[in-house]
Coordinates of C-alpha atoms in Angstrom, one line a residue:
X26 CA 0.0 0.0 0.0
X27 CA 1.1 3.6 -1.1
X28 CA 2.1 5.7 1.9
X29 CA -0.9 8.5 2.9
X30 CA -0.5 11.8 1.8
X31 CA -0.5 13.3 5.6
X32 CA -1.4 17.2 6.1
X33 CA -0.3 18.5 9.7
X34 CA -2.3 21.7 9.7
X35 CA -1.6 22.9 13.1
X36 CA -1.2 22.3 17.3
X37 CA -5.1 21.9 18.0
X38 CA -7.5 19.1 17.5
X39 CA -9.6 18.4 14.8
X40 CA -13.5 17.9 16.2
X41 CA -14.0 17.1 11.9
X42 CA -13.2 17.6 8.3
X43 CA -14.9 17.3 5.3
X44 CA -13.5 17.6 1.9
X45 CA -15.8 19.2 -1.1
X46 CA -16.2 17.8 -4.2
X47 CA -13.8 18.5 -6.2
X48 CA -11.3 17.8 -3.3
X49 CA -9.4 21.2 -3.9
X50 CA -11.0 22.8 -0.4
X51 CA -10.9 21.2 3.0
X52 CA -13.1 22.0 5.9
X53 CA -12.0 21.5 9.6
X54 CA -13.7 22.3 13.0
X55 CA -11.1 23.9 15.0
X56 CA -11.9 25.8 18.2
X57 CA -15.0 28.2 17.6
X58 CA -14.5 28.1 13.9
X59 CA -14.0 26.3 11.1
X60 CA -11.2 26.9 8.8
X61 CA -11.4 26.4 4.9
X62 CA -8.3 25.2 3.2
X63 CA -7.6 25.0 -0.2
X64 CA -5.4 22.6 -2.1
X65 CA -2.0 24.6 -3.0
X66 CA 0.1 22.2 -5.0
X67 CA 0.7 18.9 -2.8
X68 CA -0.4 21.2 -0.1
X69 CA -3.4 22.9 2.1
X70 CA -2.9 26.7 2.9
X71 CA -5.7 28.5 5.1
X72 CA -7.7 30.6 2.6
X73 CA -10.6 31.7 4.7
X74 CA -12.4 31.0 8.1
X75 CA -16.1 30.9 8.8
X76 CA -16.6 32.9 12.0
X77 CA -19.7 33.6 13.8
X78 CA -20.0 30.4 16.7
X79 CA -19.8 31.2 20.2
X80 CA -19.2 27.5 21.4
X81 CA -16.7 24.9 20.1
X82 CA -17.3 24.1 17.1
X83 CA -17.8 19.9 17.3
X84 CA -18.5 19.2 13.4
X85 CA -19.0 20.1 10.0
X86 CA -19.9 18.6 7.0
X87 CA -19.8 19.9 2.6
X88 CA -22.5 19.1 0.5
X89 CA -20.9 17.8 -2.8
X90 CA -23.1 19.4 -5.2
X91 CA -24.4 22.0 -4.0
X92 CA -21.3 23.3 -2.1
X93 CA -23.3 24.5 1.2
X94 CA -21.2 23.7 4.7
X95 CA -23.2 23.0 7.5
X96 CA -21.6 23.7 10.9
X97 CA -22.4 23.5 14.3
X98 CA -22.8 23.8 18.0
X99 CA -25.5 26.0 16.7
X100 CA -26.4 25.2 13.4
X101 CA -25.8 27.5 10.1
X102 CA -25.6 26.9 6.7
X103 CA -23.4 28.5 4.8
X104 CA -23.7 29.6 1.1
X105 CA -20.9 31.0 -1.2
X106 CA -21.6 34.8 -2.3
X107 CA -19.8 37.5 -4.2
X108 CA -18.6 39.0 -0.8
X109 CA -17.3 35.8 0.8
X110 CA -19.1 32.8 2.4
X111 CA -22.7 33.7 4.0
X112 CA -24.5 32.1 7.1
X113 CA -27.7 31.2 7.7
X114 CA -28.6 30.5 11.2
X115 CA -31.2 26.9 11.6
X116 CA -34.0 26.8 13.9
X117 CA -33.2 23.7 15.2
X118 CA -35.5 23.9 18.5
X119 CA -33.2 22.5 21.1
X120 CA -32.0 23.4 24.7
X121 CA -29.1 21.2 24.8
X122 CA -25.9 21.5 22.4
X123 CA -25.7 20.1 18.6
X124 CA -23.4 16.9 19.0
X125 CA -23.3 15.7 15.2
X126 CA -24.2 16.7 11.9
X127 CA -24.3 14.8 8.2
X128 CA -26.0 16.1 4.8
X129 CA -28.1 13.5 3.2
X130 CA -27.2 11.8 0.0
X131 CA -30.3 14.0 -2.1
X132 CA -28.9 17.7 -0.1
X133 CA -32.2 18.6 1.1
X134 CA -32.1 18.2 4.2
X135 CA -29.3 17.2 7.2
X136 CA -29.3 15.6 10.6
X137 CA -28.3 17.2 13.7
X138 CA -27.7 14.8 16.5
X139 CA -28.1 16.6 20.3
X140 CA -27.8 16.5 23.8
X141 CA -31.4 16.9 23.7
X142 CA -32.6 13.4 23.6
X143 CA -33.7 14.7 20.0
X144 CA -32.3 14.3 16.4
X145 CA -33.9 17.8 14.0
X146 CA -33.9 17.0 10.5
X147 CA -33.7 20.0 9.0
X148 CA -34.9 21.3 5.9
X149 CA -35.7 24.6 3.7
X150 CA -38.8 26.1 3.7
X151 CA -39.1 27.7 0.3
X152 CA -41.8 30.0 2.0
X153 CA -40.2 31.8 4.8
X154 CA -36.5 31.5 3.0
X155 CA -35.0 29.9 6.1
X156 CA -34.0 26.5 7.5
X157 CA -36.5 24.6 9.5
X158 CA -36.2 21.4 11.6
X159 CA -38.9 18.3 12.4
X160 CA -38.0 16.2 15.9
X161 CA -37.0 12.7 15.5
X162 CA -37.8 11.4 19.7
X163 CA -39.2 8.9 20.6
X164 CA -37.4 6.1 21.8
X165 CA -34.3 8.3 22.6
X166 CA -33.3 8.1 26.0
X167 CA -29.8 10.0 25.9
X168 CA -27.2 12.3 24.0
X169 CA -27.2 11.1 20.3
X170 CA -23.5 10.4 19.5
X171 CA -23.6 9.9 15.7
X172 CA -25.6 9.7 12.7
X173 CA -25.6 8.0 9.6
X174 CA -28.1 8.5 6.3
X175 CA -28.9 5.2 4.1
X176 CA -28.7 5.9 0.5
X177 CA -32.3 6.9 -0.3
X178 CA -32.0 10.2 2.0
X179 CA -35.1 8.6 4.2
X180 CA -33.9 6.0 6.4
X181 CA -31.3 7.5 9.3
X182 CA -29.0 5.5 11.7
X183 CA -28.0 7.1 14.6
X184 CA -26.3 6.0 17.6
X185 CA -26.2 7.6 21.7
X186 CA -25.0 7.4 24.9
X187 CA -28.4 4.9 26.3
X188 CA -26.2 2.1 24.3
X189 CA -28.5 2.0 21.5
X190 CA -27.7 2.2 17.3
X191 CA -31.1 2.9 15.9
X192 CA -32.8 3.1 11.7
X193 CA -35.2 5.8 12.1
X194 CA -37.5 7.3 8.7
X195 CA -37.1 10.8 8.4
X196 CA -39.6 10.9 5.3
X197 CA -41.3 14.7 5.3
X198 CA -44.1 15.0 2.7
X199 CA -43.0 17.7 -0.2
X200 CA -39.3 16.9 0.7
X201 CA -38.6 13.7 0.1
X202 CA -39.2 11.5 -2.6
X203 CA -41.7 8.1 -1.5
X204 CA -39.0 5.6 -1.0
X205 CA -39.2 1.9 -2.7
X206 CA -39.8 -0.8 -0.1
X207 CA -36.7 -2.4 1.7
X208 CA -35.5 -4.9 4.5
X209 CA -35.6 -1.4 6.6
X210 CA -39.9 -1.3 6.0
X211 CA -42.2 -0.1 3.3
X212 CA -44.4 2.4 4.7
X213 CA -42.2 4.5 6.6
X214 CA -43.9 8.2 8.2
X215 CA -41.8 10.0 10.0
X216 CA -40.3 9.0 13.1
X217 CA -40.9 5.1 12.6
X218 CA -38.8 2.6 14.3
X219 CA -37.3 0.2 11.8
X220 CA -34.7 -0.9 14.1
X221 CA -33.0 -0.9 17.8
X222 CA -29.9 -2.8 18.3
X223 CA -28.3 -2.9 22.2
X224 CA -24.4 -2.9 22.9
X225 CA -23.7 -6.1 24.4
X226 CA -21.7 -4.9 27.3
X227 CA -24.1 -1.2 27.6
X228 CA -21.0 0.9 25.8
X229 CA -21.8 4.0 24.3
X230 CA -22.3 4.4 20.9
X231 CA -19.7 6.0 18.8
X232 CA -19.9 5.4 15.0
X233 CA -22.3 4.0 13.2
X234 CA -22.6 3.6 8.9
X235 CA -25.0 1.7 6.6
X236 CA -23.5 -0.3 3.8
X237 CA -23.6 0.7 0.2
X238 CA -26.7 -1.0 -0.9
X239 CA -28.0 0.0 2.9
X240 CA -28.9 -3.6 3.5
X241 CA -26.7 -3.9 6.7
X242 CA -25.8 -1.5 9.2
X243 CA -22.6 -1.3 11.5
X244 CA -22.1 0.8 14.5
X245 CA -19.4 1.0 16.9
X246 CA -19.4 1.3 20.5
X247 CA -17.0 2.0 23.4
X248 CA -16.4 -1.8 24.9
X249 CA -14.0 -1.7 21.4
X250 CA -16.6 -3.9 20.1
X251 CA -18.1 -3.7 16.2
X252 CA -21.7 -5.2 15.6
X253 CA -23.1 -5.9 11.9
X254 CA -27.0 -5.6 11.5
X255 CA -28.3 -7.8 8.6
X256 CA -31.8 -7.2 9.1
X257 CA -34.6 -10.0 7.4
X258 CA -38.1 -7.4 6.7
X259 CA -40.2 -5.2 8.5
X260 CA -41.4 -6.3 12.2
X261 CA -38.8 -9.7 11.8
X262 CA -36.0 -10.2 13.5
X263 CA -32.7 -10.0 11.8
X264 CA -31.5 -11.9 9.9
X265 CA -28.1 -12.2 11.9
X266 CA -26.2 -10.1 14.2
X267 CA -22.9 -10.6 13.9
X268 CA -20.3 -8.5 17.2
X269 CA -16.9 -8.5 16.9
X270 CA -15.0 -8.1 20.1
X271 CA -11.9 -6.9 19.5
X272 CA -8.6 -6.4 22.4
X273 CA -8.1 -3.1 20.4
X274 CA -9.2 0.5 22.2
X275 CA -12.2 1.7 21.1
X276 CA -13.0 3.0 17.4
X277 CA -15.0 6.0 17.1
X278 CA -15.8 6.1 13.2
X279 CA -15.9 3.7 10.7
X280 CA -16.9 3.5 6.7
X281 CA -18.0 0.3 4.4
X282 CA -15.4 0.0 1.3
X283 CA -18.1 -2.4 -0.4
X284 CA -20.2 -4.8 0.8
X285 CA -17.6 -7.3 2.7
X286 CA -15.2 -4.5 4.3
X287 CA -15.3 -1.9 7.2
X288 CA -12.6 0.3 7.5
X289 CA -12.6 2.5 11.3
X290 CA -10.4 3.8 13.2
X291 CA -10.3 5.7 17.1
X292 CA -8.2 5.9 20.0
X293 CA -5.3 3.4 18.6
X294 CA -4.4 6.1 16.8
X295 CA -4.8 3.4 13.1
X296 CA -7.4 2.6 11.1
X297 CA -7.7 -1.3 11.0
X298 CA -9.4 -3.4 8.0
X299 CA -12.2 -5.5 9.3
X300 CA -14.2 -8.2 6.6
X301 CA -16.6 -10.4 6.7
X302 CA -20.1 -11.0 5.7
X303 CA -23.6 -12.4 7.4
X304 CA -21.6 -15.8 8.8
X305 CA -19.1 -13.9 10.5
X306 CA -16.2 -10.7 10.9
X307 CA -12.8 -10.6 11.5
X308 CA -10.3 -8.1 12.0
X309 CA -8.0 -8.2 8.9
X310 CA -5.2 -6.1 10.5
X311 CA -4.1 -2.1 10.7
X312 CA -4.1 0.1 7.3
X313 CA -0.4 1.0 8.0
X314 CA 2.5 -1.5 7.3
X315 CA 4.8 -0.5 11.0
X316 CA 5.4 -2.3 13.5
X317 CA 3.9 -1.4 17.3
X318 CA 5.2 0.6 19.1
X319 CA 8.5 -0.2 20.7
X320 CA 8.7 -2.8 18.6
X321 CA 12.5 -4.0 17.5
X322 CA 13.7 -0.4 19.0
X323 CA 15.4 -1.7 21.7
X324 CA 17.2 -4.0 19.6
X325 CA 18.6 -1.5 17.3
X326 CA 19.7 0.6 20.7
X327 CA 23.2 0.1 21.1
X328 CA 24.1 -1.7 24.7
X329 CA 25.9 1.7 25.8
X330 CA 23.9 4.4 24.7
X331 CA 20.8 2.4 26.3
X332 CA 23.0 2.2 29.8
X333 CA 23.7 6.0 29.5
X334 CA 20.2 6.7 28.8
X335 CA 19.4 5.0 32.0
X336 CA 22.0 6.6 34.0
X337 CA 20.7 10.3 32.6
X338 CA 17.2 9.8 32.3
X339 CA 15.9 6.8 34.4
X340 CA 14.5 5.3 31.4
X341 CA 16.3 3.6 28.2
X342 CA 14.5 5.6 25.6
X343 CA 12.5 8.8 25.1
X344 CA 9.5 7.1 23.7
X345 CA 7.2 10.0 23.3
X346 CA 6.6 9.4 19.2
X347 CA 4.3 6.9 17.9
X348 CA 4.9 4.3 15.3
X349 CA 2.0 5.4 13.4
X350 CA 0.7 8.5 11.0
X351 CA -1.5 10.1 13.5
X352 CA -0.1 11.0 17.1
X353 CA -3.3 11.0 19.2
X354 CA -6.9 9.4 18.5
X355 CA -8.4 9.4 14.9
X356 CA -11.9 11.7 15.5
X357 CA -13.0 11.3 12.2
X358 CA -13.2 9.3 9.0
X359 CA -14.4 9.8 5.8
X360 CA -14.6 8.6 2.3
X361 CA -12.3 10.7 0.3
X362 CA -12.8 9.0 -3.0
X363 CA -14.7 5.8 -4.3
X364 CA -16.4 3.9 -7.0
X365 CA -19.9 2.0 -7.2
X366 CA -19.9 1.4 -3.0
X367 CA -15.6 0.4 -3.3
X368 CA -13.4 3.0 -1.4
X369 CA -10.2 4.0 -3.8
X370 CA -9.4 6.2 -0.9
X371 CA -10.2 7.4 2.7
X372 CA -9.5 10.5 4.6
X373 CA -8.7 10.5 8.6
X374 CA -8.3 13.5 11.0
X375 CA -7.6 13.6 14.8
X376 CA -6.5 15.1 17.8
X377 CA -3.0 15.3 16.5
X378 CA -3.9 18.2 14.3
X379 CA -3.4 16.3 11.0
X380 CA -5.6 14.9 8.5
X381 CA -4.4 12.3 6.3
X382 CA -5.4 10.4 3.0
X383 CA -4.8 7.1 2.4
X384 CA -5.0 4.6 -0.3
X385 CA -6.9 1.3 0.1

């Protein structure tokens, strides 16, 4: 495998990224704003920054064709203009801070996950020229962690802190088109159940994705565990539920590269390659060909220096760096480029300040 293209754009973490379409301007949430880079040869340089938040800003997310950023802690949308970049703020109705947010696939409307207990899609009322948002509620019990749209822009995965990944519709009449049936249900008004899936060991839940043909679901939680949803029909059980426990720290996002492959990635600092299918999931191994760390170092240490390391320092070796591309826990990760449902390349971004793109 190629090595990643890595981009250390400053001191400070990364809450998110998002790339745009064309991949020549990069997003990232950083502090109360969010900085827009644009690509500069191999490079990113800072070319403008979208100011206006009070809070932390915790995400962000570009809608490929249409270009509009959505940011948050509270919600705006922001549109290109002949004088720079302009905001519109979202009623999204909450008393408790935005946690995530994603466009959906059609750009009509986005999900904002919150410490509310609620998820607001949010949409754009033609009428009153400003963004308006619908409360997805019941059964939510806690702060929604993460959310994930299935391809048809109706059906929403999102995970929280109550240990639950749940498929919620998100149809609104005059915005949506009527989706065809699916495994997920048929008729499917707003705020419909089609699925509740429990951590085994009650772990939050951090990531969550459907697959490309949104047949399966896969959500991550924090016993560093993975489950697969293959779900059989409306009001049927599953069709199997496969959880991979893993002896790996927790991940915190994750994307399908086709129909047999998960790639996530969290506080080990590496994305790991996981396949598998309805009989069963394994973890292939890490993305990055290194050994772990402190592995072999001591070997290559000469006998002496070692001893005077010990004699200065109390300790053989300043092992402060990492043997792997990112330096603190991978926030984020997200499809950078990909073909019919198979990733050609994925982007990461962490705490460490850097984002990086790899090659699959």
């Amino acid at each position: 495998m190629p090595a990643p293209e890595v981009h250390h754009l400053f001191h400070h973490p990364i809450a998110d990224h998002s790339f745009s379409a064309d991949r020549q301007t990069l997003a990232v949430a950083r502090d109360n704003n969010v900085e827009l880079y644009g690509k500069s040869g191999s490079n990113f340089s800072l070319q403008d920054e979208l100011k206006g938040h009070d809070k932390t800003v915790t995400g962000v997310d570009i809608a490929p064709e249409t270009g509009r950023i959505v940011t948050y802690r509270n919600a705006y949308v922001w549109e290109p203009s002949p004088t720079g970049w302009k905001p519109t703020l979202v009623l999204l109705r909450i008393n408790r801070a935005a946690t995530f947010v994603r466009w959906s696939p059609s750009e009509r409307k986005f999900a904002v996950g919150s410490g509310a207990r609620v998820i607001a899609i949010c949409y754009f009322e033609e009428e009153n020229d400003w963004w308006v948002s619908k409360h997805l509620k019941k059964p939510i019990r806690s702060t929604i962690t993460t959310v994930a749209w299935h391809p048809n822009s109706v059906l929403l995965a999102a995970g929280s802190t109550d240990s639950h990944a749940r498929v919620f519709s998100s149809f609104i009449k005059g915005v949506d088109a009527r989706p065809e049936a699916s495994v997920w249900g048929e008729r499917l008004p707003f705020n419909t159940v089609c699925g509740e899936y429990l951590n085994n060991s009650a772990g939050w839940v951090h990531g969550c994705a459907f697959s490309p043909s949104g047949n399966a679901l896969a959500f991550t939680a924090h016993d560093s565990s993975v489950t697969i949803v293959y779900p059989s029909g409306p009001d049927q059980d599953p069709k199997a539920v496969v959880s991979i426990s893993t002896q790996l720290l927790p991940f915190l996002s994750l994307v399908w590269n086709g129909e047999d492959e998960i790639i996530a990635a969290g506080y080990d600092c590496e994305a790991y390659r996981l396949q598998g299918n309805e009989r069963g999931w394994q973890i292939v191994g890490s993305m990055e060909s290194k050994g772990r760390p402190g592995m072999g170092a001591a070997r290559e240490e000469s006998a002496l220096n070692m001893f005077r390391q010990m004699d200065l320092k109390g300790k053989a070796k300043d092992d402060t760096q990492l043997k792997t591309v990112h330096q603190n826990t991978i926030a984020t990760i997200r499809i950078y480029d990909e073909a019919g449902g198979a990733i050609r390349k994925f982007s990461t971004s962490g705490v460490d300040g850097r984002v990086a793109i790899w090659s699959t």
